[in-house]
Amino acid sequence: MSRVLNFSAGPAALPAEVLEQVRDELLDWHGIGASVMEISHRGKAFLGIAQQAEADLRELLAIPSNYKVLFLQGGATAQFAGVPLNLTRRESTADYVNTGAWSKKAAGEAKKYCRVNVAADAATGKYTSIPPQREWRLTPDAAYLHYTPNETISGVEFHWIPESGSVPLVGDFSSTILSRPIDVARFGVIYAGAQKNMGPPGLAVVIVRDDLLGRVRSDVPAVLDWTVMAGDGSMYNTPASFSWYVAGLVFQWIKRQGGVAAMEKLNRAKAQRLYAEIDGSALYRNPVEPSCRSWMNVTFTLARAALDADFLEGAKGAGLMGLAGHRSVGGMRASIYNAMTLAGVEVLIGYMREFERRHG
Ligand code: PMP
């Protein structure tokens, strides 16, 4: 068996240690004689798994006790609707900061349910920078302010938290959660799909401040209703139990690595290495303003797009997978989430150098 170095943007690489543990426990979890995916979500075994996962996530992110943690389905996209449906009335205004494809999609979904004010728009700059907050046109009594801390496609990341005053701040942390500490108390809602830094697809985590529950509209589907889900321990219906279990193993793995502070150190180092290599090269280029370059998704183009296919073909031969940029933008993208090691990034850099020597 040989495993490739996986730079996919998501579903993304999981720590090998976690996969090995899943393999070892697959047929018979802790002597119960069945797999986690075959047992009742209401039984003692799964309830223990679920509670441990929540406790570990709370510990990792130091989530204050006045926040609920929900393990839901439908990915982050379901929460693009879940956020306005839980926090607005039709006549409310929600502020959105558009820094890329994902914030645009989130705003587009919200427009179905409430008024949307695009408070700042980085589209004119082709999503290569983040407008400073002093330029944002915020609504004083907005139902919430939504932003996307890391734009997975263009590789643009906030390295600061917006000021929202008394307006609840909502962040789509899908591609950056657990990559470093988060000051949760600054947020009304944090949500994230699991399939990058947390576990397998099929799961989304919502962290919501207690006072924001109960504002939900009466006609909201129960599976999107945070108040219902919080009341039922995310088990109003059958949860994505296997994904929840694997996410729990990932949380324990992060704890063994030294928690999110250790992840931050590692992720900063990986990103710095890769950007330094790109900036120092004549063949590769990253267009993102340095102050908002993503630590998670490092995008780059080759000087001649005609070389793209060769680059990807050679990468495949070298055991490097998932380097093609998103289909909407092309170029290359190396996604270097928590499970990617510094040694893995060094292998990529070695391949990039070798390719440049031959084609530069
Ligand atoms: N938000 C961000 C930042 C993402 O990167 C993605 C997926 N790549 C999504 C939302 C959508 O997530 P899902 O496919 O889980 O609905």
mmCIF file of C-alpha atoms and ligand atoms in Angstrom:
data_model
loop_
_atom_site.group_PDB
_atom_site.id
_atom_site.type_symbol
_atom_site.label_atom_id
_atom_site.label_comp_id
_atom_site.label_asym_id
_atom_site.label_seq_id
_atom_site.Cartn_x
_atom_site.Cartn_y
_atom_site.Cartn_z
ATOM 1 C CA MET A 1 0.000 0.000 0.000
ATOM 2 C CA SER A 2 1.292 3.471 -0.784
ATOM 3 C CA ARG A 3 -0.357 6.697 0.224
ATOM 4 C CA VAL A 4 0.105 9.857 -1.817
ATOM 5 C CA LEU A 5 0.787 13.308 -0.424
ATOM 6 C CA ASN A 6 -2.697 14.746 -0.630
ATOM 7 C CA PHE A 7 -3.060 18.505 -1.272
ATOM 8 C CA SER A 8 -6.811 18.343 -2.001
ATOM 9 C CA ALA A 9 -8.925 21.291 -0.870
ATOM 10 C CA GLY A 10 -11.661 19.109 0.584
ATOM 11 C CA PRO A 11 -12.538 16.407 1.155
ATOM 12 C CA ALA A 12 -8.944 16.570 2.303
ATOM 13 C CA ALA A 13 -6.213 14.434 3.849
ATOM 14 C CA LEU A 14 -6.864 13.040 7.307
ATOM 15 C CA PRO A 15 -4.043 12.178 9.725
ATOM 16 C CA ALA A 16 -2.792 8.640 8.950
ATOM 17 C CA GLU A 17 -2.915 7.860 12.662
ATOM 18 C CA VAL A 18 -6.658 8.564 12.692
ATOM 19 C CA LEU A 19 -7.307 6.412 9.631
ATOM 20 C CA GLU A 20 -5.342 3.566 11.212
ATOM 21 C CA GLN A 21 -7.415 3.831 14.366
ATOM 22 C CA VAL A 22 -10.625 3.809 12.300
ATOM 23 C CA ARG A 23 -9.350 0.716 10.483
ATOM 24 C CA ASP A 24 -8.495 -1.049 13.737
ATOM 25 C CA GLU A 25 -11.887 -0.228 15.267
ATOM 26 C CA LEU A 26 -13.960 -0.644 12.109
ATOM 27 C CA LEU A 27 -15.445 -4.117 12.595
ATOM 28 C CA ASP A 28 -15.591 -4.158 16.355
ATOM 29 C CA TRP A 29 -15.612 -0.850 18.204
ATOM 30 C CA HIS A 30 -14.263 -1.335 21.755
ATOM 31 C CA GLY A 31 -15.569 -4.896 22.045
ATOM 32 C CA ILE A 32 -19.216 -4.197 21.229
ATOM 33 C CA GLY A 33 -19.007 -6.510 18.203
ATOM 34 C CA ALA A 34 -20.194 -3.933 15.666
ATOM 35 C CA SER A 35 -18.984 -0.866 13.806
ATOM 36 C CA VAL A 36 -19.859 2.658 14.953
ATOM 37 C CA MET A 37 -21.836 3.077 11.735
ATOM 38 C CA GLU A 38 -24.024 0.083 12.604
ATOM 39 C CA ILE A 39 -25.219 1.036 16.063
ATOM 40 C CA SER A 40 -28.042 3.186 17.409
ATOM 41 C CA HIS A 41 -27.166 6.838 17.800
ATOM 42 C CA ARG A 42 -29.234 6.766 20.996
ATOM 43 C CA GLY A 43 -27.346 3.889 22.604
ATOM 44 C CA LYS A 44 -24.775 4.278 25.359
ATOM 45 C CA ALA A 45 -21.785 3.609 23.065
ATOM 46 C CA PHE A 46 -22.550 6.301 20.525
ATOM 47 C CA LEU A 47 -23.731 8.828 23.100
ATOM 48 C CA GLY A 48 -20.337 8.437 24.770
ATOM 49 C CA ILE A 49 -18.535 9.018 21.467
ATOM 50 C CA ALA A 50 -20.670 12.079 20.712
ATOM 51 C CA GLN A 51 -20.222 13.637 24.136
ATOM 52 C CA GLN A 52 -16.466 13.058 24.118
ATOM 53 C CA ALA A 53 -16.163 14.680 20.673
ATOM 54 C CA GLU A 54 -18.050 17.744 21.855
ATOM 55 C CA ALA A 55 -16.007 17.974 25.052
ATOM 56 C CA ASP A 56 -12.745 17.723 23.088
ATOM 57 C CA LEU A 57 -13.819 20.375 20.571
ATOM 58 C CA ARG A 58 -14.867 22.656 23.438
ATOM 59 C CA GLU A 59 -11.484 22.166 25.071
ATOM 60 C CA LEU A 60 -9.508 22.688 21.832
ATOM 61 C CA LEU A 61 -11.243 25.946 20.958
ATOM 62 C CA ALA A 62 -11.864 27.035 24.575
ATOM 63 C CA ILE A 63 -15.548 27.451 23.734
ATOM 64 C CA PRO A 64 -17.286 29.384 26.528
ATOM 65 C CA SER A 65 -20.145 27.629 28.338
ATOM 66 C CA ASN A 66 -22.771 30.043 26.944
ATOM 67 C CA TYR A 67 -22.330 28.539 23.469
ATOM 68 C CA LYS A 68 -23.999 25.426 22.080
ATOM 69 C CA VAL A 69 -22.044 23.091 19.802
ATOM 70 C CA LEU A 70 -24.144 21.376 17.136
ATOM 71 C CA PHE A 71 -23.125 18.487 14.863
ATOM 72 C CA LEU A 72 -25.365 18.815 11.796
ATOM 73 C CA GLN A 73 -25.709 17.570 8.231
ATOM 74 C CA GLY A 74 -25.898 19.273 4.855
ATOM 75 C CA GLY A 75 -22.395 20.717 4.951
ATOM 76 C CA ALA A 76 -21.583 24.391 5.253
ATOM 77 C CA THR A 77 -23.953 25.050 2.356
ATOM 78 C CA ALA A 78 -26.983 24.078 4.445
ATOM 79 C CA GLN A 79 -25.847 26.683 6.972
ATOM 80 C CA PHE A 80 -25.737 29.361 4.245
ATOM 81 C CA ALA A 81 -29.539 29.065 4.615
ATOM 82 C CA GLY A 82 -29.464 28.083 8.291
ATOM 83 C CA VAL A 83 -27.837 31.374 9.304
ATOM 84 C CA PRO A 84 -30.514 33.728 7.884
ATOM 85 C CA LEU A 85 -33.358 31.351 8.765
ATOM 86 C CA ASN A 86 -32.283 31.248 12.408
ATOM 87 C CA LEU A 87 -31.345 34.907 12.787
ATOM 88 C CA THR A 88 -33.584 37.076 10.612
ATOM 89 C CA ARG A 89 -37.103 38.042 9.666
ATOM 90 C CA ARG A 90 -37.839 38.715 5.999
ATOM 91 C CA GLU A 91 -37.537 42.481 6.525
ATOM 92 C CA SER A 92 -34.221 42.230 8.437
ATOM 93 C CA THR A 93 -30.942 43.282 6.859
ATOM 94 C CA ALA A 94 -27.881 41.083 7.106
ATOM 95 C CA ASP A 95 -24.422 42.427 6.230
ATOM 96 C CA TYR A 96 -22.091 40.284 4.113
ATOM 97 C CA VAL A 97 -18.448 40.893 3.303
ATOM 98 C CA ASN A 98 -17.671 39.500 -0.133
ATOM 99 C CA THR A 99 -14.087 38.286 -0.289
ATOM 100 C CA GLY A 100 -14.501 35.366 -2.679
ATOM 101 C CA ALA A 101 -16.599 32.601 -4.135
ATOM 102 C CA TRP A 102 -17.770 31.206 -0.792
ATOM 103 C CA SER A 103 -18.844 34.472 0.785
ATOM 104 C CA LYS A 104 -20.636 35.282 -2.470
ATOM 105 C CA LYS A 105 -22.496 31.980 -2.342
ATOM 106 C CA ALA A 106 -23.411 32.524 1.305
ATOM 107 C CA ALA A 107 -24.823 35.981 0.489
ATOM 108 C CA GLY A 108 -26.678 34.611 -2.538
ATOM 109 C CA GLU A 109 -28.425 32.055 -0.361
ATOM 110 C CA ALA A 110 -29.293 34.629 2.314
ATOM 111 C CA LYS A 111 -30.949 36.844 -0.326
ATOM 112 C CA LYS A 112 -33.717 34.243 -0.569
ATOM 113 C CA TYR A 113 -34.682 34.900 3.051
ATOM 114 C CA CYS A 114 -33.852 38.481 4.020
ATOM 115 C CA ARG A 115 -32.320 41.729 2.776
ATOM 116 C CA VAL A 116 -28.605 41.486 2.148
ATOM 117 C CA ASN A 117 -26.248 44.429 2.274
ATOM 118 C CA VAL A 118 -22.864 43.711 0.700
ATOM 119 C CA ALA A 119 -20.795 45.766 3.124
ATOM 120 C CA ALA A 120 -17.552 45.360 1.204
ATOM 121 C CA ASP A 121 -16.748 43.736 -2.104
ATOM 122 C CA ALA A 122 -13.361 42.421 -3.163
ATOM 123 C CA ALA A 123 -14.645 41.182 -6.536
ATOM 124 C CA THR A 124 -13.270 44.225 -8.377
ATOM 125 C CA GLY A 125 -9.770 43.300 -7.190
ATOM 126 C CA LYS A 126 -10.329 39.733 -8.401
ATOM 127 C CA TYR A 127 -10.376 38.514 -4.812
ATOM 128 C CA THR A 128 -6.688 39.090 -4.151
ATOM 129 C CA SER A 129 -7.088 41.306 -1.095
ATOM 130 C CA ILE A 130 -9.436 42.073 1.803
ATOM 131 C CA PRO A 131 -10.910 45.593 1.974
ATOM 132 C CA PRO A 132 -9.910 47.209 5.315
ATOM 133 C CA GLN A 133 -12.765 47.451 7.762
ATOM 134 C CA ARG A 134 -12.764 51.281 7.730
ATOM 135 C CA GLU A 135 -14.098 51.043 4.148
ATOM 136 C CA TRP A 136 -16.984 48.696 4.974
ATOM 137 C CA ARG A 137 -20.523 50.091 4.786
ATOM 138 C CA LEU A 138 -22.132 48.384 7.768
ATOM 139 C CA THR A 139 -25.829 48.500 8.710
ATOM 140 C CA PRO A 140 -26.123 49.785 12.313
ATOM 141 C CA ASP A 141 -28.988 47.443 13.260
ATOM 142 C CA ALA A 142 -28.059 44.489 11.030
ATOM 143 C CA ALA A 143 -29.324 41.071 12.119
ATOM 144 C CA TYR A 144 -25.706 39.907 11.818
ATOM 145 C CA LEU A 145 -22.425 40.502 10.013
ATOM 146 C CA HIS A 146 -21.218 37.522 7.972
ATOM 147 C CA TYR A 147 -17.717 36.926 6.652
ATOM 148 C CA THR A 148 -15.584 34.050 5.400
ATOM 149 C CA PRO A 149 -12.329 33.895 7.387
ATOM 150 C CA ASN A 150 -10.666 31.768 4.709
ATOM 151 C CA GLU A 151 -11.650 31.715 1.055
ATOM 152 C CA THR A 152 -10.728 28.207 -0.049
ATOM 153 C CA ILE A 153 -10.688 28.899 -3.804
ATOM 154 C CA SER A 154 -8.630 32.087 -4.085
ATOM 155 C CA GLY A 155 -6.536 31.453 -0.965
ATOM 156 C CA VAL A 156 -7.400 34.685 0.841
ATOM 157 C CA GLU A 157 -7.517 34.650 4.630
ATOM 158 C CA PHE A 158 -8.369 37.132 7.364
ATOM 159 C CA HIS A 159 -5.563 37.278 9.917
ATOM 160 C CA TRP A 160 -7.798 39.495 12.079
ATOM 161 C CA ILE A 161 -11.356 39.415 13.403
ATOM 162 C CA PRO A 162 -13.800 42.105 12.225
ATOM 163 C CA GLU A 163 -15.308 44.478 14.809
ATOM 164 C CA SER A 164 -19.078 44.139 14.813
ATOM 165 C CA GLY A 165 -20.052 46.012 17.995
ATOM 166 C CA SER A 166 -23.393 44.724 19.252
ATOM 167 C CA VAL A 167 -24.225 43.085 15.886
ATOM 168 C CA PRO A 168 -23.648 39.300 16.057
ATOM 169 C CA LEU A 169 -20.596 38.279 14.045
ATOM 170 C CA VAL A 170 -21.011 35.110 11.955
ATOM 171 C CA GLY A 171 -18.007 33.298 10.446
ATOM 172 C CA ASP A 172 -17.845 30.465 7.911
ATOM 173 C CA PHE A 173 -14.748 28.704 9.245
ATOM 174 C CA SER A 174 -15.032 25.697 6.901
ATOM 175 C CA SER A 175 -11.460 25.826 5.656
ATOM 176 C CA THR A 176 -9.651 27.233 8.679
ATOM 177 C CA ILE A 177 -11.291 25.878 11.856
ATOM 178 C CA LEU A 178 -8.802 24.228 14.244
ATOM 179 C CA SER A 179 -5.828 25.545 12.250
ATOM 180 C CA ARG A 180 -5.120 27.977 15.126
ATOM 181 C CA PRO A 181 -6.887 29.336 18.223
ATOM 182 C CA ILE A 182 -10.121 31.334 17.731
ATOM 183 C CA ASP A 183 -11.459 33.918 20.179
ATOM 184 C CA VAL A 184 -14.930 32.357 20.149
ATOM 185 C CA ALA A 185 -16.387 35.029 22.443
ATOM 186 C CA ARG A 186 -16.069 37.574 19.615
ATOM 187 C CA PHE A 187 -18.618 35.592 17.580
ATOM 188 C CA GLY A 188 -22.346 35.042 17.609
ATOM 189 C CA VAL A 189 -22.040 32.021 15.336
ATOM 190 C CA ILE A 190 -19.177 29.952 13.953
ATOM 191 C CA TYR A 191 -19.969 27.262 11.406
ATOM 192 C CA ALA A 192 -17.844 24.903 9.341
ATOM 193 C CA GLY A 193 -18.079 21.872 7.101
ATOM 194 C CA ALA A 194 -15.940 19.060 8.484
ATOM 195 C CA GLN A 195 -14.164 17.778 5.390
ATOM 196 C CA LYS A 196 -10.990 19.871 5.588
ATOM 197 C CA ASN A 197 -9.636 20.174 9.108
ATOM 198 C CA MET A 198 -12.139 18.160 11.141
ATOM 199 C CA GLY A 199 -13.006 14.871 9.500
ATOM 200 C CA PRO A 200 -14.958 13.214 6.726
ATOM 201 C CA PRO A 201 -17.657 14.955 4.695
ATOM 202 C CA GLY A 202 -21.251 14.705 5.823
ATOM 203 C CA LEU A 203 -20.914 16.787 8.934
ATOM 204 C CA ALA A 204 -21.053 20.482 9.767
ATOM 205 C CA VAL A 205 -20.335 22.007 13.145
ATOM 206 C CA VAL A 206 -22.276 25.057 14.349
ATOM 207 C CA ILE A 207 -21.147 26.928 17.465
ATOM 208 C CA VAL A 208 -23.876 29.342 18.495
ATOM 209 C CA ARG A 209 -24.209 31.744 21.409
ATOM 210 C CA ASP A 210 -27.184 30.902 23.619
ATOM 211 C CA ASP A 211 -28.935 34.274 23.312
ATOM 212 C CA LEU A 212 -29.209 33.802 19.525
ATOM 213 C CA LEU A 213 -31.335 30.686 19.911
ATOM 214 C CA GLY A 214 -35.090 31.116 19.892
ATOM 215 C CA ARG A 215 -35.062 33.731 17.105
ATOM 216 C CA VAL A 216 -35.781 31.074 14.487
ATOM 217 C CA ARG A 217 -38.672 31.488 12.057
ATOM 218 C CA SER A 218 -41.669 29.226 12.524
ATOM 219 C CA ASP A 219 -41.500 27.695 9.038
ATOM 220 C CA VAL A 220 -37.871 26.530 9.131
ATOM 221 C CA PRO A 221 -37.155 22.847 8.390
ATOM 222 C CA ALA A 222 -36.401 21.122 11.691
ATOM 223 C CA VAL A 223 -32.967 19.939 10.484
ATOM 224 C CA LEU A 224 -31.903 23.584 10.040
ATOM 225 C CA ASP A 225 -33.453 24.782 13.281
ATOM 226 C CA TRP A 226 -30.608 25.358 15.747
ATOM 227 C CA THR A 227 -33.022 25.715 18.667
ATOM 228 C CA VAL A 228 -34.556 22.302 17.973
ATOM 229 C CA MET A 229 -31.142 20.740 17.362
ATOM 230 C CA ALA A 230 -29.659 22.276 20.517
ATOM 231 C CA GLY A 231 -32.612 20.953 22.513
ATOM 232 C CA ASP A 232 -32.082 17.460 21.156
ATOM 233 C CA GLY A 233 -28.283 17.251 21.400
ATOM 234 C CA SER A 234 -28.081 17.383 17.556
ATOM 235 C CA MET A 235 -30.169 14.200 17.498
ATOM 236 C CA TYR A 236 -33.611 15.404 16.471
ATOM 237 C CA ASN A 237 -33.030 12.929 13.634
ATOM 238 C CA THR A 238 -30.268 10.417 12.914
ATOM 239 C CA PRO A 239 -26.972 12.327 12.856
ATOM 240 C CA ALA A 240 -23.991 11.638 10.555
ATOM 241 C CA SER A 241 -22.764 9.345 13.283
ATOM 242 C CA PHE A 242 -19.718 7.851 11.576
ATOM 243 C CA SER A 243 -18.420 11.268 10.505
ATOM 244 C CA TRP A 244 -19.029 12.540 14.036
ATOM 245 C CA TYR A 245 -16.996 9.633 15.440
ATOM 246 C CA VAL A 246 -14.087 10.224 13.034
ATOM 247 C CA ALA A 247 -14.148 13.956 13.803
ATOM 248 C CA GLY A 248 -13.855 13.000 17.470
ATOM 249 C CA LEU A 249 -10.723 10.984 16.680
ATOM 250 C CA VAL A 250 -9.310 13.995 14.800
ATOM 251 C CA PHE A 251 -9.967 16.209 17.843
ATOM 252 C CA GLN A 252 -8.039 13.736 20.013
ATOM 253 C CA TRP A 253 -5.225 13.664 17.453
ATOM 254 C CA ILE A 254 -5.001 17.482 17.560
ATOM 255 C CA LYS A 255 -4.849 17.344 21.352
ATOM 256 C CA ARG A 256 -1.961 14.861 21.122
ATOM 257 C CA GLN A 257 -0.139 17.250 18.758
ATOM 258 C CA GLY A 258 -0.323 19.979 21.398
ATOM 259 C CA GLY A 259 -3.685 21.547 20.539
ATOM 260 C CA VAL A 260 -4.490 24.433 18.233
ATOM 261 C CA ALA A 261 -1.511 26.494 19.417
ATOM 262 C CA ALA A 262 0.808 23.774 18.073
ATOM 263 C CA MET A 263 -1.253 23.631 14.872
ATOM 264 C CA GLU A 264 -0.865 27.384 14.465
ATOM 265 C CA LYS A 265 2.902 27.141 14.730
ATOM 266 C CA LEU A 266 3.078 24.317 12.231
ATOM 267 C CA ASN A 267 0.626 25.893 9.794
ATOM 268 C CA ARG A 268 2.403 29.232 9.859
ATOM 269 C CA ALA A 269 5.720 27.504 9.163
ATOM 270 C CA LYS A 270 4.325 25.437 6.263
ATOM 271 C CA ALA A 271 2.718 28.468 4.627
ATOM 272 C CA GLN A 272 5.807 30.641 5.061
ATOM 273 C CA ARG A 273 8.002 27.999 3.436
ATOM 274 C CA LEU A 274 5.730 27.614 0.440
ATOM 275 C CA TYR A 275 5.116 31.337 -0.153
ATOM 276 C CA ALA A 276 8.842 32.064 0.166
ATOM 277 C CA GLU A 277 9.506 29.461 -2.489
ATOM 278 C CA ILE A 278 6.863 30.905 -4.825
ATOM 279 C CA ASP A 279 8.032 34.501 -4.305
ATOM 280 C CA GLY A 280 11.637 33.524 -4.919
ATOM 281 C CA SER A 281 10.876 31.760 -8.167
ATOM 282 C CA ALA A 282 10.637 33.099 -11.710
ATOM 283 C CA LEU A 283 8.161 30.418 -12.778
ATOM 284 C CA TYR A 284 5.557 30.466 -9.988
ATOM 285 C CA ARG A 285 3.438 33.370 -8.852
ATOM 286 C CA ASN A 286 0.885 34.004 -6.106
ATOM 287 C CA PRO A 287 -1.322 37.064 -6.768
ATOM 288 C CA VAL A 288 -2.693 37.501 -3.232
ATOM 289 C CA GLU A 289 -1.651 40.515 -1.179
ATOM 290 C CA PRO A 290 0.863 39.172 1.393
ATOM 291 C CA SER A 291 -1.092 40.398 4.433
ATOM 292 C CA CYS A 292 -4.073 38.186 3.545
ATOM 293 C CA ARG A 293 -2.465 35.109 2.096
ATOM 294 C CA SER A 294 -4.087 31.909 3.274
ATOM 295 C CA TRP A 295 -2.195 29.484 5.503
ATOM 296 C CA MET A 296 -4.514 26.725 4.347
ATOM 297 C CA ASN A 297 -4.891 27.086 0.570
ATOM 298 C CA VAL A 298 -1.789 28.294 -1.246
ATOM 299 C CA THR A 299 -2.688 29.213 -4.824
ATOM 300 C CA PHE A 300 -0.139 29.757 -7.574
ATOM 301 C CA THR A 301 0.035 30.069 -11.326
ATOM 302 C CA LEU A 302 2.803 29.058 -13.687
ATOM 303 C CA ALA A 303 4.326 31.726 -15.935
ATOM 304 C CA ARG A 304 2.955 29.903 -18.964
ATOM 305 C CA ALA A 305 -0.447 28.226 -18.521
ATOM 306 C CA ALA A 306 0.597 25.774 -21.236
ATOM 307 C CA LEU A 307 2.825 24.143 -18.602
ATOM 308 C CA ASP A 308 -0.081 23.392 -16.223
ATOM 309 C CA ALA A 309 -0.853 19.947 -17.612
ATOM 310 C CA ASP A 310 2.833 18.920 -17.493
ATOM 311 C CA PHE A 311 3.146 20.195 -13.938
ATOM 312 C CA LEU A 312 0.156 18.174 -12.782
ATOM 313 C CA GLU A 313 1.203 15.068 -14.666
ATOM 314 C CA GLY A 314 4.701 15.201 -13.163
ATOM 315 C CA ALA A 315 3.239 15.823 -9.711
ATOM 316 C CA LYS A 316 1.118 12.728 -10.045
ATOM 317 C CA GLY A 317 4.208 10.720 -10.952
ATOM 318 C CA ALA A 318 5.936 12.097 -7.842
ATOM 319 C CA GLY A 319 3.025 11.005 -5.614
ATOM 320 C CA LEU A 320 1.587 14.492 -5.140
ATOM 321 C CA MET A 321 -2.206 14.617 -5.456
ATOM 322 C CA GLY A 322 -4.869 17.321 -5.616
ATOM 323 C CA LEU A 323 -2.784 20.279 -6.809
ATOM 324 C CA ALA A 324 -5.078 21.555 -9.583
ATOM 325 C CA GLY A 325 -6.717 24.890 -8.780
ATOM 326 C CA HIS A 326 -10.498 25.080 -8.447
ATOM 327 C CA ARG A 327 -12.218 24.582 -11.792
ATOM 328 C CA SER A 328 -13.517 28.178 -11.701
ATOM 329 C CA VAL A 329 -10.056 29.788 -11.522
ATOM 330 C CA GLY A 330 -7.530 27.252 -12.857
ATOM 331 C CA GLY A 331 -3.844 27.420 -11.917
ATOM 332 C CA MET A 332 -2.611 25.449 -8.935
ATOM 333 C CA ARG A 333 -3.641 25.187 -5.309
ATOM 334 C CA ALA A 334 -1.822 23.374 -2.539
ATOM 335 C CA SER A 335 -4.167 22.877 0.396
ATOM 336 C CA ILE A 336 -2.058 22.347 3.485
ATOM 337 C CA TYR A 337 -4.489 21.718 6.307
ATOM 338 C CA ASN A 338 -3.524 20.328 9.725
ATOM 339 C CA ALA A 339 -2.881 16.799 8.443
ATOM 340 C CA MET A 340 -0.223 17.947 5.952
ATOM 341 C CA THR A 341 3.229 17.785 7.498
ATOM 342 C CA LEU A 342 6.117 20.197 6.978
ATOM 343 C CA ALA A 343 7.998 17.278 5.415
ATOM 344 C CA GLY A 344 5.141 16.894 2.909
ATOM 345 C CA VAL A 345 5.417 20.576 1.995
ATOM 346 C CA GLU A 346 9.180 20.128 1.545
ATOM 347 C CA VAL A 347 8.535 17.287 -0.924
ATOM 348 C CA LEU A 348 6.224 19.576 -2.908
ATOM 349 C CA ILE A 349 8.870 22.312 -2.890
ATOM 350 C CA GLY A 350 11.465 19.826 -4.111
ATOM 351 C CA TYR A 351 9.187 18.869 -6.990
ATOM 352 C CA MET A 352 8.477 22.545 -7.840
ATOM 353 C CA ARG A 353 12.212 23.308 -7.951
ATOM 354 C CA GLU A 354 12.939 20.338 -10.137
ATOM 355 C CA PHE A 355 10.101 21.304 -12.509
ATOM 356 C CA GLU A 356 11.376 24.890 -12.691
ATOM 357 C CA ARG A 357 14.906 23.673 -13.437
ATOM 358 C CA ARG A 358 13.536 21.757 -16.413
ATOM 359 C CA HIS A 359 11.008 24.317 -17.672
ATOM 360 C CA GLY A 360 11.882 27.703 -16.161
HETATM 361 N N1 PMP B 1 -17.546 27.500 2.713
HETATM 362 C C1 PMP B 1 -16.241 27.321 2.428
HETATM 363 C C2 PMP B 1 -15.254 28.324 2.887
HETATM 364 C C3 PMP B 1 -15.851 26.185 1.696
HETATM 365 O O1 PMP B 1 -14.558 26.014 1.395
HETATM 366 C C4 PMP B 1 -16.813 25.247 1.284
HETATM 367 C C5 PMP B 1 -16.450 23.975 0.541
HETATM 368 N N2 PMP B 1 -15.271 23.954 -0.115
HETATM 369 C C6 PMP B 1 -18.152 25.492 1.590
HETATM 370 C C7 PMP B 1 -18.484 26.615 2.326
HETATM 371 C C8 PMP B 1 -19.237 24.547 1.160
HETATM 372 O O2 PMP B 1 -19.171 23.444 1.964
HETATM 373 P P1 PMP B 1 -20.031 22.118 1.732
HETATM 374 O O3 PMP B 1 -19.604 21.562 0.431
HETATM 375 O O4 PMP B 1 -19.665 21.296 2.907
HETATM 376 O O5 PMP B 1 -21.458 22.512 1.726
#
